[in-house]
PDB file of C-alpha atoms in Angstrom:
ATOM      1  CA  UNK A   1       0.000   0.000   0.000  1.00  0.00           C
ATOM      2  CA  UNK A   2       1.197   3.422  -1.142  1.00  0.00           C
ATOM      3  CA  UNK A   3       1.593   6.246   1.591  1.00  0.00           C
ATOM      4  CA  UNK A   4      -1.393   8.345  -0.450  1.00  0.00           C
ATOM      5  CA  UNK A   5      -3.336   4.925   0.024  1.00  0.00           C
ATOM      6  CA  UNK A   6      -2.162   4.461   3.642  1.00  0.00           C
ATOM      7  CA  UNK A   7      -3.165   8.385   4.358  1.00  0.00           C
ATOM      8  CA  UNK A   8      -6.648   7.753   2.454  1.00  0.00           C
ATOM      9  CA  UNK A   9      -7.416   4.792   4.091  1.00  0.00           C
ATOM     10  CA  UNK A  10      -7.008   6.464   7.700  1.00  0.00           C
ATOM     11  CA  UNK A  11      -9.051   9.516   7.020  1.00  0.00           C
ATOM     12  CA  UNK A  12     -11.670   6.988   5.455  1.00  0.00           C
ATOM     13  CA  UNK A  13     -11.900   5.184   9.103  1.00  0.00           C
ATOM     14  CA  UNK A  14     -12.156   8.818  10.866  1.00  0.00           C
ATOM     15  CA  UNK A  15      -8.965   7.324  12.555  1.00  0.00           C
ATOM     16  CA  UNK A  16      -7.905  10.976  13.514  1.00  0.00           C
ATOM     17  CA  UNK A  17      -7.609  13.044  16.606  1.00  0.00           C
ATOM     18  CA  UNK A  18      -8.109  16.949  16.621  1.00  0.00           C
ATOM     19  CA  UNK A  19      -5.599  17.510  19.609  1.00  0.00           C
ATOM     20  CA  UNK A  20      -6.379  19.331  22.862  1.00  0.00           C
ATOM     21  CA  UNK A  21      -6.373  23.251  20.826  1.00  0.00           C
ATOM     22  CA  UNK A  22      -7.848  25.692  23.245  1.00  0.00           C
ATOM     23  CA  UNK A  23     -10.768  27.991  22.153  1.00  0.00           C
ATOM     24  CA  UNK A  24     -10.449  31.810  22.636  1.00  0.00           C
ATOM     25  CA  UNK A  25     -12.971  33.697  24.219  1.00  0.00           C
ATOM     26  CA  UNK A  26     -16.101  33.532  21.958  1.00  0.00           C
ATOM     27  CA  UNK A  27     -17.069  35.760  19.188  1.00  0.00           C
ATOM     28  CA  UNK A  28     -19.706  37.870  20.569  1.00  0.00           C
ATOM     29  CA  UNK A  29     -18.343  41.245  21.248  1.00  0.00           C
ATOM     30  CA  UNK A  30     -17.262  42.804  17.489  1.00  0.00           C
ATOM     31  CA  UNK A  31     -13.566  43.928  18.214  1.00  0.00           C
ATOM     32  CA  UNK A  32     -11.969  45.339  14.959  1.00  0.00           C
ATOM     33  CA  UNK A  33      -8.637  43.397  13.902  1.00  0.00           C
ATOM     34  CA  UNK A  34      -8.767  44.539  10.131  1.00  0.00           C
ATOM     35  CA  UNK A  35     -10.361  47.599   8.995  1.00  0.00           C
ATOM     36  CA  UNK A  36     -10.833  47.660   4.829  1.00  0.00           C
ATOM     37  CA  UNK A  37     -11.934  51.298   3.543  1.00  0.00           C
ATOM     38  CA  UNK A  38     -12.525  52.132   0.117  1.00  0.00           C
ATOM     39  CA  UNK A  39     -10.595  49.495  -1.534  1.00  0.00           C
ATOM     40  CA  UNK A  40      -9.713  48.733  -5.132  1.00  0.00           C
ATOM     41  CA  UNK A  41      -7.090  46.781  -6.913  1.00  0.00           C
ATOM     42  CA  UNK A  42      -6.193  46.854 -10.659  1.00  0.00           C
ATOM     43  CA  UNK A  43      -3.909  44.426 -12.907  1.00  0.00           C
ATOM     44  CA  UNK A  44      -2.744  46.513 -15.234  1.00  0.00           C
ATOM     45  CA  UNK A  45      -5.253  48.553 -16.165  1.00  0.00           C
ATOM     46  CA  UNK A  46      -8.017  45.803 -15.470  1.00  0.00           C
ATOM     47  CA  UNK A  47     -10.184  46.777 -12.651  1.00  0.00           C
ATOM     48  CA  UNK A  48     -10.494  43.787 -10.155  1.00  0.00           C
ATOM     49  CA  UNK A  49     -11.857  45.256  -6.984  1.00  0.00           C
ATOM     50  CA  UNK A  50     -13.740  48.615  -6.432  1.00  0.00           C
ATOM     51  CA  UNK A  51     -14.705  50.677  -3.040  1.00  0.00           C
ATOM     52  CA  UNK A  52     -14.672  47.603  -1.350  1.00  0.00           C
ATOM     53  CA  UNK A  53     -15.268  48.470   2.475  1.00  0.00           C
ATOM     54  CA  UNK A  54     -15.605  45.967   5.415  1.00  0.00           C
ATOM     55  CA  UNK A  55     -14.142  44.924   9.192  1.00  0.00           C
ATOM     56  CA  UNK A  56     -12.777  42.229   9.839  1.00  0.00           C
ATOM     57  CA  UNK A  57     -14.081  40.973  13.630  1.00  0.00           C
ATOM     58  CA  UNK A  58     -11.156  39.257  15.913  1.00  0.00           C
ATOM     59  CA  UNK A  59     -11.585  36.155  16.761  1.00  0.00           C
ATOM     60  CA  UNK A  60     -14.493  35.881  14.564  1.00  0.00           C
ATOM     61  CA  UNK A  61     -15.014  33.637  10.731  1.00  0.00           C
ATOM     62  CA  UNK A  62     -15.499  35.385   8.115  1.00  0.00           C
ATOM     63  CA  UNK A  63     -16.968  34.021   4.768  1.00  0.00           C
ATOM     64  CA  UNK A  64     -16.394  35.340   1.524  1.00  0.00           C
ATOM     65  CA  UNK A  65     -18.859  34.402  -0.871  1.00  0.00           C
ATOM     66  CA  UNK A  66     -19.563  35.082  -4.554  1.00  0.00           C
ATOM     67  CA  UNK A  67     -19.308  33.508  -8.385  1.00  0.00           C
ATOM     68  CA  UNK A  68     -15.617  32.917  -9.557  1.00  0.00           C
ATOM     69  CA  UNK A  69     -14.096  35.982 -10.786  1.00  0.00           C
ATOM     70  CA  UNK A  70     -15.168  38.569  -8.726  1.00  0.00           C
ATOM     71  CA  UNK A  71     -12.217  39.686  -6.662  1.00  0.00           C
ATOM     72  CA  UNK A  72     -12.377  37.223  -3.692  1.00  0.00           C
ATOM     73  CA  UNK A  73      -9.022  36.298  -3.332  1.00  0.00           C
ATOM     74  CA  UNK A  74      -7.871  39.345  -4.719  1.00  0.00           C
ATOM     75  CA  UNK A  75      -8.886  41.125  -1.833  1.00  0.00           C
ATOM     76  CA  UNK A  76      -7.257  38.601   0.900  1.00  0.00           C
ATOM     77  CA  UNK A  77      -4.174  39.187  -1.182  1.00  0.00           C
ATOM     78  CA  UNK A  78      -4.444  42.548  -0.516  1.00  0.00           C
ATOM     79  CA  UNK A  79      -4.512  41.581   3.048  1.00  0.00           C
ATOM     80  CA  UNK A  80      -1.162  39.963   3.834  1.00  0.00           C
ATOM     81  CA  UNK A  81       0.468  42.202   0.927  1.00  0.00           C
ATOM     82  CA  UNK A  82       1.000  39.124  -1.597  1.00  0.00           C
ATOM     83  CA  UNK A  83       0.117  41.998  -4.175  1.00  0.00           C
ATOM     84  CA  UNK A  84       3.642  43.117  -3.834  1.00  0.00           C
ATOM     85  CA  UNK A  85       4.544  40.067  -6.246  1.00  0.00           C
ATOM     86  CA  UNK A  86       2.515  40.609  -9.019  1.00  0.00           C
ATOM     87  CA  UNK A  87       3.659  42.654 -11.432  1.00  0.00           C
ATOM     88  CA  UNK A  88       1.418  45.887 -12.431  1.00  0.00           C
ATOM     89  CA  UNK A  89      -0.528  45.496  -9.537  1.00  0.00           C
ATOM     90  CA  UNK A  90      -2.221  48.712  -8.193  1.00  0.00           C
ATOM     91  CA  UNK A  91      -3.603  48.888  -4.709  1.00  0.00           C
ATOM     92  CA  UNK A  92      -5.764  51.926  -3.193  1.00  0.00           C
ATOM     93  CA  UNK A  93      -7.732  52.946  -0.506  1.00  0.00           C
ATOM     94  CA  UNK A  94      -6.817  51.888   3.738  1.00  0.00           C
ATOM     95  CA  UNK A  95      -6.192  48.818   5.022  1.00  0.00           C
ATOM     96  CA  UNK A  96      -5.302  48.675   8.623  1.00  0.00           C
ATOM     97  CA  UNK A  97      -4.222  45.733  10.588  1.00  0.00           C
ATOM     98  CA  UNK A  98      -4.021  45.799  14.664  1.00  0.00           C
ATOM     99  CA  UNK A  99      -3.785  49.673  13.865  1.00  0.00           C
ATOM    100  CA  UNK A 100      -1.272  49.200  11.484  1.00  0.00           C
ATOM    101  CA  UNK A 101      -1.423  50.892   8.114  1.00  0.00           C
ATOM    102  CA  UNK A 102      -0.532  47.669   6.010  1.00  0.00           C
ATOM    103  CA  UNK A 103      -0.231  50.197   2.658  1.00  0.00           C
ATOM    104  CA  UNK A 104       2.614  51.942   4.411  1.00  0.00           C
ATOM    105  CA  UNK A 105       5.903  51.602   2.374  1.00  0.00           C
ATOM    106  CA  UNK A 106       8.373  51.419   6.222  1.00  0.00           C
ATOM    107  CA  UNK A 107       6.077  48.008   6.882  1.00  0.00           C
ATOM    108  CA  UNK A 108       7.873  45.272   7.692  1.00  0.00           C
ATOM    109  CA  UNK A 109       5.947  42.643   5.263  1.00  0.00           C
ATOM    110  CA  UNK A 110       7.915  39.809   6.385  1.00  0.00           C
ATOM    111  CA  UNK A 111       6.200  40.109  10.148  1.00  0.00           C
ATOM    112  CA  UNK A 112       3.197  41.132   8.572  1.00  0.00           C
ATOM    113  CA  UNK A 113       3.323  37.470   6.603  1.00  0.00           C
ATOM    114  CA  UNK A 114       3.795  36.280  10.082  1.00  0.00           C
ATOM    115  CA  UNK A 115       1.180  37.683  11.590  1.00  0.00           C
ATOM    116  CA  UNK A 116      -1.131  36.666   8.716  1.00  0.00           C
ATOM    117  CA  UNK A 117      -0.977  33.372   7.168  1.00  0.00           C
ATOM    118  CA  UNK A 118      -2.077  32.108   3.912  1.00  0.00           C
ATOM    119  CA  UNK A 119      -3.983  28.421   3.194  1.00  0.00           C
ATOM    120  CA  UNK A 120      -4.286  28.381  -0.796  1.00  0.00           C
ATOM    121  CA  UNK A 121      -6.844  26.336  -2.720  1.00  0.00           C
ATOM    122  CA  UNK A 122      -4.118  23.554  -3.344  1.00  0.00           C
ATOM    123  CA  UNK A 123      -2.350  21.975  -0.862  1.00  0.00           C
ATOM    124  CA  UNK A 124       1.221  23.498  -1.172  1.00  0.00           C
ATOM    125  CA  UNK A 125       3.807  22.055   1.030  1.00  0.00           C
ATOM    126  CA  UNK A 126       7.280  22.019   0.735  1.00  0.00           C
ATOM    127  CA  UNK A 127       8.910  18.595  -0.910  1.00  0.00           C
ATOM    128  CA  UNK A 128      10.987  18.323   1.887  1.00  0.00           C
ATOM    129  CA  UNK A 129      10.462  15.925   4.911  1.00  0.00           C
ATOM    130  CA  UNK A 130       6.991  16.506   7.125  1.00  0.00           C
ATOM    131  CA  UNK A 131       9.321  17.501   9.968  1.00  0.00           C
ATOM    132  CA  UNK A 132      11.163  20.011   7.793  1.00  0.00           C
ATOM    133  CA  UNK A 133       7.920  21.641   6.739  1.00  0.00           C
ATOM    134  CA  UNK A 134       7.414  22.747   9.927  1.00  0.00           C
ATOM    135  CA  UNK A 135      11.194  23.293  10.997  1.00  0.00           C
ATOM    136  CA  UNK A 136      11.700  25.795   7.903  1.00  0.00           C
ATOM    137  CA  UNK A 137       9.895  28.618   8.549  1.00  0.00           C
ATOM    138  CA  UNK A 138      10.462  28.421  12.506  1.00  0.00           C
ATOM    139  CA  UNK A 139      14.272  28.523  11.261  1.00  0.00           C
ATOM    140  CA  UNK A 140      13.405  31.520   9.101  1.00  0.00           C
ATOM    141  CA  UNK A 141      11.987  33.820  11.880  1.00  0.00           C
ATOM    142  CA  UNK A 142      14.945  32.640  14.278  1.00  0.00           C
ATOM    143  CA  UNK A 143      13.931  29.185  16.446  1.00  0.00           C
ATOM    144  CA  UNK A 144      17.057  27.208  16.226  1.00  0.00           C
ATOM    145  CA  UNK A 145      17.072  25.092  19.342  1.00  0.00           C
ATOM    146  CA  UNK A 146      15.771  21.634  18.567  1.00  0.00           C
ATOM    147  CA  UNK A 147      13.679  21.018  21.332  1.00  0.00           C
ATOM    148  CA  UNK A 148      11.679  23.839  20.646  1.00  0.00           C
ATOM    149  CA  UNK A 149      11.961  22.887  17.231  1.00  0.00           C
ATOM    150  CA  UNK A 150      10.083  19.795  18.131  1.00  0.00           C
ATOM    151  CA  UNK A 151       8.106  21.197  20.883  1.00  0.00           C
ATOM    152  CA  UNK A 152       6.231  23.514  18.513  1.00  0.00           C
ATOM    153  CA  UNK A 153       5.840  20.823  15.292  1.00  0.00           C
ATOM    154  CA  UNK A 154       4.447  18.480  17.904  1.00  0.00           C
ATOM    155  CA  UNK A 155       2.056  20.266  19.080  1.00  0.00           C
ATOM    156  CA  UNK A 156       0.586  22.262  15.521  1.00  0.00           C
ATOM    157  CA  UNK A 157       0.489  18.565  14.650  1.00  0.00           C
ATOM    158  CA  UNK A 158      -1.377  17.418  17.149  1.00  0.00           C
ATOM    159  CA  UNK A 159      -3.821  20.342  17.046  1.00  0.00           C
ATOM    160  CA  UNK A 160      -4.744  19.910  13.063  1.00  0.00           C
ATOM    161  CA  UNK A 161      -4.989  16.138  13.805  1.00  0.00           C
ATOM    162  CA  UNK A 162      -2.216  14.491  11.990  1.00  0.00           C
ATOM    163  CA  UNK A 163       0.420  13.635  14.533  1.00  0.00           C
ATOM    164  CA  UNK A 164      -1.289  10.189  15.104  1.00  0.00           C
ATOM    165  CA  UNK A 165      -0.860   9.403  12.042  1.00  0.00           C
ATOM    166  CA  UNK A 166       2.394  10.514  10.658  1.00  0.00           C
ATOM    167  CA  UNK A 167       4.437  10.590  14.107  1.00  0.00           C
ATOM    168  CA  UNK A 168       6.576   7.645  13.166  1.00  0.00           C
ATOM    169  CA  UNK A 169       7.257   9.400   9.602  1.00  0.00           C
ATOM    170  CA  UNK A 170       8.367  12.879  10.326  1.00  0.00           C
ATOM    171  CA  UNK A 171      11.411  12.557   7.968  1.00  0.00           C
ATOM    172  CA  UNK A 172       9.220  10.706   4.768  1.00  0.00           C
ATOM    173  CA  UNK A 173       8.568  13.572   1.713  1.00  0.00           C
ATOM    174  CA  UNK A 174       5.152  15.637   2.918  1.00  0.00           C
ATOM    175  CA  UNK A 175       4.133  14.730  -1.163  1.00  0.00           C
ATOM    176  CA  UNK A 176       3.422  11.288  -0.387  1.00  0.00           C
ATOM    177  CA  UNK A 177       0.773  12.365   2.001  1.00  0.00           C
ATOM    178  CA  UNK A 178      -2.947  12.639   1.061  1.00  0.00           C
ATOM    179  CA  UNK A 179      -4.341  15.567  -0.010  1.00  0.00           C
ATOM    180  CA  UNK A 180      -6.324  16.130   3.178  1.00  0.00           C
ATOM    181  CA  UNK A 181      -3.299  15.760   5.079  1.00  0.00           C
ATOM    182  CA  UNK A 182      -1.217  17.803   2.786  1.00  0.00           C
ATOM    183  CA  UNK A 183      -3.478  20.404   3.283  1.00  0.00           C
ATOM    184  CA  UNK A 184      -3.557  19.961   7.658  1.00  0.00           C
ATOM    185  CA  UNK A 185      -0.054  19.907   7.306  1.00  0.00           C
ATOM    186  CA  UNK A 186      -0.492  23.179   5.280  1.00  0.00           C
ATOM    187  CA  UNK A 187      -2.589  24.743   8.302  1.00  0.00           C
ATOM    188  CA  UNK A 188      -0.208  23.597  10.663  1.00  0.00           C
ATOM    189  CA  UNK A 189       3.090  24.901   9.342  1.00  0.00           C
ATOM    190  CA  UNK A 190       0.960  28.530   9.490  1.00  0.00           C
ATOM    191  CA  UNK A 191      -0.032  27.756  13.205  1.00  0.00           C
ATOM    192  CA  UNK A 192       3.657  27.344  13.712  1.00  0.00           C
ATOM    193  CA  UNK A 193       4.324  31.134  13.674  1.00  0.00           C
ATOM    194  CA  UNK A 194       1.289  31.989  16.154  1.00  0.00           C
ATOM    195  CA  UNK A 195      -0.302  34.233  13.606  1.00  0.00           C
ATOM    196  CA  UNK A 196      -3.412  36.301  14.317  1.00  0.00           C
ATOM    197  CA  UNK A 197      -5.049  35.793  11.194  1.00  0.00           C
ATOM    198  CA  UNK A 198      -5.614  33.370   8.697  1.00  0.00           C
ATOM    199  CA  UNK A 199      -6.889  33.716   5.148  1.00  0.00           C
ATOM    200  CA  UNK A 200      -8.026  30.661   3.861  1.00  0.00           C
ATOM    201  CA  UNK A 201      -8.221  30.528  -0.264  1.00  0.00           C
ATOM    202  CA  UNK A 202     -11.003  27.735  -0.900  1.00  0.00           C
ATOM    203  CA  UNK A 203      -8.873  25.189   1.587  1.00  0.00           C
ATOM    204  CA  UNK A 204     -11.618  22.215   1.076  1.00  0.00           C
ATOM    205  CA  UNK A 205     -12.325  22.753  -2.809  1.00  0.00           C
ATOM    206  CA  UNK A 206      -9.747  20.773  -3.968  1.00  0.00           C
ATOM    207  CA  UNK A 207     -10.564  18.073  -1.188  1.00  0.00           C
ATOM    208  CA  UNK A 208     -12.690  14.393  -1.119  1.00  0.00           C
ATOM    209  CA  UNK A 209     -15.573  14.724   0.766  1.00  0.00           C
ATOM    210  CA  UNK A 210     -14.033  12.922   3.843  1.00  0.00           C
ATOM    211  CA  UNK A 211     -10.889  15.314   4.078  1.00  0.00           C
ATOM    212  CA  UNK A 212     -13.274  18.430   3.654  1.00  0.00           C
ATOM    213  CA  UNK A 213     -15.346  17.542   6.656  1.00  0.00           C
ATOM    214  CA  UNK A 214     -11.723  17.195   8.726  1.00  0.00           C
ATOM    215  CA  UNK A 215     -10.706  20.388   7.841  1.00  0.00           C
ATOM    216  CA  UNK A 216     -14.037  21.975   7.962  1.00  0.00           C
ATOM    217  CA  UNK A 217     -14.008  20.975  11.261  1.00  0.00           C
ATOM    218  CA  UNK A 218     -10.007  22.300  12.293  1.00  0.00           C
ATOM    219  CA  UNK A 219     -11.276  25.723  10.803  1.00  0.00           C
ATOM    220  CA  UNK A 220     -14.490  25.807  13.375  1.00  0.00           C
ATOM    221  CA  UNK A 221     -12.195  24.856  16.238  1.00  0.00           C
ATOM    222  CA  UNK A 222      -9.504  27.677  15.292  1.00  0.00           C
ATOM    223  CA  UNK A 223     -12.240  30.441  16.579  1.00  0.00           C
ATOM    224  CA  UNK A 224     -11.527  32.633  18.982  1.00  0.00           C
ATOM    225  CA  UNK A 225      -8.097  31.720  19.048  1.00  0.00           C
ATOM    226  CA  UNK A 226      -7.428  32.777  15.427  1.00  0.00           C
ATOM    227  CA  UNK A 227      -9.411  35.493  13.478  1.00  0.00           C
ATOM    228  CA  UNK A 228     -10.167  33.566   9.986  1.00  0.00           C
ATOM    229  CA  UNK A 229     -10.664  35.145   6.626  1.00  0.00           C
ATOM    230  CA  UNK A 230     -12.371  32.194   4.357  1.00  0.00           C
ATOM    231  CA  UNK A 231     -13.419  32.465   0.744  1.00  0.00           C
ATOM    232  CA  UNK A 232     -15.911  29.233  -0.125  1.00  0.00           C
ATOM    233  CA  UNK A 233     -18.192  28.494  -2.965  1.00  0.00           C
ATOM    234  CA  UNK A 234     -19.870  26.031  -0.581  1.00  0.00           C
ATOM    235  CA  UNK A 235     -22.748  28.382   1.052  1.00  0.00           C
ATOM    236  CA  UNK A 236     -23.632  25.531   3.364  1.00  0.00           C
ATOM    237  CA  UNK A 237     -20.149  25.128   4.482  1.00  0.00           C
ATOM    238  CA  UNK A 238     -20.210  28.929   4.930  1.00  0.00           C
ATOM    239  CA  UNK A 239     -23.675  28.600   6.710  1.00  0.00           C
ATOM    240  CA  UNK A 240     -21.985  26.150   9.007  1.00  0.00           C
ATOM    241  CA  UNK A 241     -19.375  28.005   9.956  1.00  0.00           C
ATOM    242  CA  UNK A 242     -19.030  31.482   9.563  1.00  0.00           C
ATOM    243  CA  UNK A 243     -19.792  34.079  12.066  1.00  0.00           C
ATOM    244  CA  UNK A 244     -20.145  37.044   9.275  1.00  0.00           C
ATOM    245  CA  UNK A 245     -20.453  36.933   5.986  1.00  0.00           C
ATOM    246  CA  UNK A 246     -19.525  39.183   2.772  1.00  0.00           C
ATOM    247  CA  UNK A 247     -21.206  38.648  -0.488  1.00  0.00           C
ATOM    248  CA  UNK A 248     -19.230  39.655  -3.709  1.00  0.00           C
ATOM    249  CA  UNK A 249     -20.314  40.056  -7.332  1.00  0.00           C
ATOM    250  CA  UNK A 250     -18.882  41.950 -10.532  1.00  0.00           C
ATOM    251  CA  UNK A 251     -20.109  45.407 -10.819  1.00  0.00           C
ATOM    252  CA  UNK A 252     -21.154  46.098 -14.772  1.00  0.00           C
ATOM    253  CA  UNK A 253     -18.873  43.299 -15.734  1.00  0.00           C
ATOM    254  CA  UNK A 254     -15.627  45.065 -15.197  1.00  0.00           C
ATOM    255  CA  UNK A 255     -14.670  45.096 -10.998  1.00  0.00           C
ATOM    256  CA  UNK A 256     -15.740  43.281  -8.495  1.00  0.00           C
ATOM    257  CA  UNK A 257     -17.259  45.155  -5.572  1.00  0.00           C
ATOM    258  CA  UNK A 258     -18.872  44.023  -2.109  1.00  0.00           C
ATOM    259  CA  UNK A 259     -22.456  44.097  -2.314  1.00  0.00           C
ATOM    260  CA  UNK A 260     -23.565  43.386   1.618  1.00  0.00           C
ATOM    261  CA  UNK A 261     -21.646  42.339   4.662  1.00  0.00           C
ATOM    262  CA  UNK A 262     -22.882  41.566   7.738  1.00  0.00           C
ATOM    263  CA  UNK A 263     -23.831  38.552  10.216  1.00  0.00           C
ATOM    264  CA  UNK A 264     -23.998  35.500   8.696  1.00  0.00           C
ATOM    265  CA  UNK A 265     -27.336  34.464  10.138  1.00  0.00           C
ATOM    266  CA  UNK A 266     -29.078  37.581   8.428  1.00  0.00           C
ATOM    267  CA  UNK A 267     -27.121  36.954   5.262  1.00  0.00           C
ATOM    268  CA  UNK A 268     -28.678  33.728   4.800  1.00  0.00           C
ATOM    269  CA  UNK A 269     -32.004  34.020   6.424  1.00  0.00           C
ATOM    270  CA  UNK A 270     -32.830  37.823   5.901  1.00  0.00           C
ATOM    271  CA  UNK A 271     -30.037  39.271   3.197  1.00  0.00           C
ATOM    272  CA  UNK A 272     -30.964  43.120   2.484  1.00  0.00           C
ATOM    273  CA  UNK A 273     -29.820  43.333  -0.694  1.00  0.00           C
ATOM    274  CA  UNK A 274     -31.690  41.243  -3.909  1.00  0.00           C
ATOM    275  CA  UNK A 275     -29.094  40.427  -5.704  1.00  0.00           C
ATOM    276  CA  UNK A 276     -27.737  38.707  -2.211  1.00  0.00           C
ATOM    277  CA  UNK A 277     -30.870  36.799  -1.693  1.00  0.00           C
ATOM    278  CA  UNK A 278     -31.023  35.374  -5.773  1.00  0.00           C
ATOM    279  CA  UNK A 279     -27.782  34.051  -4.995  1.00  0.00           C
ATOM    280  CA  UNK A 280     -28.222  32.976  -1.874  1.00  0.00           C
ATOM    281  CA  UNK A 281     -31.625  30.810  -3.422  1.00  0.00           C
ATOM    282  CA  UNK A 282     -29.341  29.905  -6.260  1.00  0.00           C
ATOM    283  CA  UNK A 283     -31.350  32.195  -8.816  1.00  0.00           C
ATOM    284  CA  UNK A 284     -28.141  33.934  -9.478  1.00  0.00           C
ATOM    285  CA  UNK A 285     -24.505  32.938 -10.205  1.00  0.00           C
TER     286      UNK A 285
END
């Protein structure tokens, strides 16, 4: 049996253990972390987002919702300054993070990258060994001792669920896991820097069923402790587990622009807007 087969096969029996992660206070009290005024990106001279303005609660899950195309994961690109990479890539408006103007040319990106993590659609990890997946960036921001080393990638492990099953494989390639635990190990190697924010980038849609539900699950047990940014086509996964909710669509076929934003239980059951409700009913998009 292949280690993709082995890794399968254990998800398939639910043979994993979230480990003992402890909640943060719950989200009840709105408490500012990220503050998004007036905000719109262009490629060139393609407009992708336009006077987009929201808050992002701490603590708190927020969904992003909307058809492919309109500026989703733009805008959490925006948020941890990946924008810097692409080339032709024009940012306006205020972002501020922890009352930090993220737009501000003195800011250190690297700790801001710390600070906020990243979970793309695809798993990405390293092809190095599990253990040095976690071990990398902890070397990058200055852990050298190796028990700390080992301290920390024990316990991220244990709290997305995979040391169980890969504790007696640390140094075999993090390829030949499954997807589902490619993408845990993914989650964990973020957790390893103790940021305050995630942004998740569809983390289930390129999942089984199976290894959606376990991570589905990891991203409701990271509130309170973590403030999480998630964009998801899946409106019952959003439904399940969002606190708040922002609905996007494109604007006149050129930008994409933030039509309503608010708690996720009005979004769904009482939206304001009509274009919100046609997609919520699935007469739109």
């Amino acid at each position: 049996m292949s280690e993709v087969e082995r890794g399968d096969k254990t998800q398939m029996n639910a043979a994993y253990t979230l480990g003992p992660l402890q909640a943060g206070p719950p989200c009840c009290d709105p408490e500012p972390l990220i503050r998004v005024d007036n905000l719109s990106l262009h490629y060139g001279k393609k407009p992708a987002l336009e006077n987009v303005s929201l808050d992002v609660y701490k603590g708190c899950i927020t969904a992003l919702i909307g058809p492919s195309g309109c500026g989703k994961t733009s805008f959490l690109s925006v948020l941890n300054r990946m924008t810097d990479m692409i080339p032709d890539c024009r940012v306006s408006g205020n972002v501020h993070f922890d009352g930090r103007d993220l737009r501000h040319p003195a800011l250190d990106v690297q700790g801001l990258r710390r600070d906020i993590g990243m979970i793309f659609q695809k798993p990405v990890p390293f092809p190095l060994s599990i253990r040095r997946n976690i071990e990398l960036p902890l070397r990058e921001h200055g852990m050298s001792k190796q028990a700390d080393l080992n301290e920390v990638m024990q316990q991220v492990l244990q709290d997305v669920g995979l040391w169980d099953e890969v504790k007696d494989r640390l140094e075999f390639s993090a390829l030949a896991l499954s997807g589902g635990q490619q993408q845990r190990l993914c989650i964990a190697r973020a957790l390893a820097l103790k940021p305050k924010v995630l942004l998740m980038d569809e983390p289930c849609s390129a999942l089984d069923p199976i290894s959606s539900g376990v991570v589905e699950d990891l991203v409701q047990r990271l509130r309170g402790k973590y403030t999480v940014v998630i964009v998801t086509h899946n409106l019952a996964q959003a439904r399940r587990i969002a606190n708040y909710a922002g609905f996007f669509w494109i604007k006149d076929q050129r930008a994409g622009c933030l039509i309503e934003f608010g708690q996720c239980k009005q979004i769904f059951e009482a939206p304001a807007h009509e274009l919100t409700a046609a997609y919520i009913n699935g007469n739109r998009g």
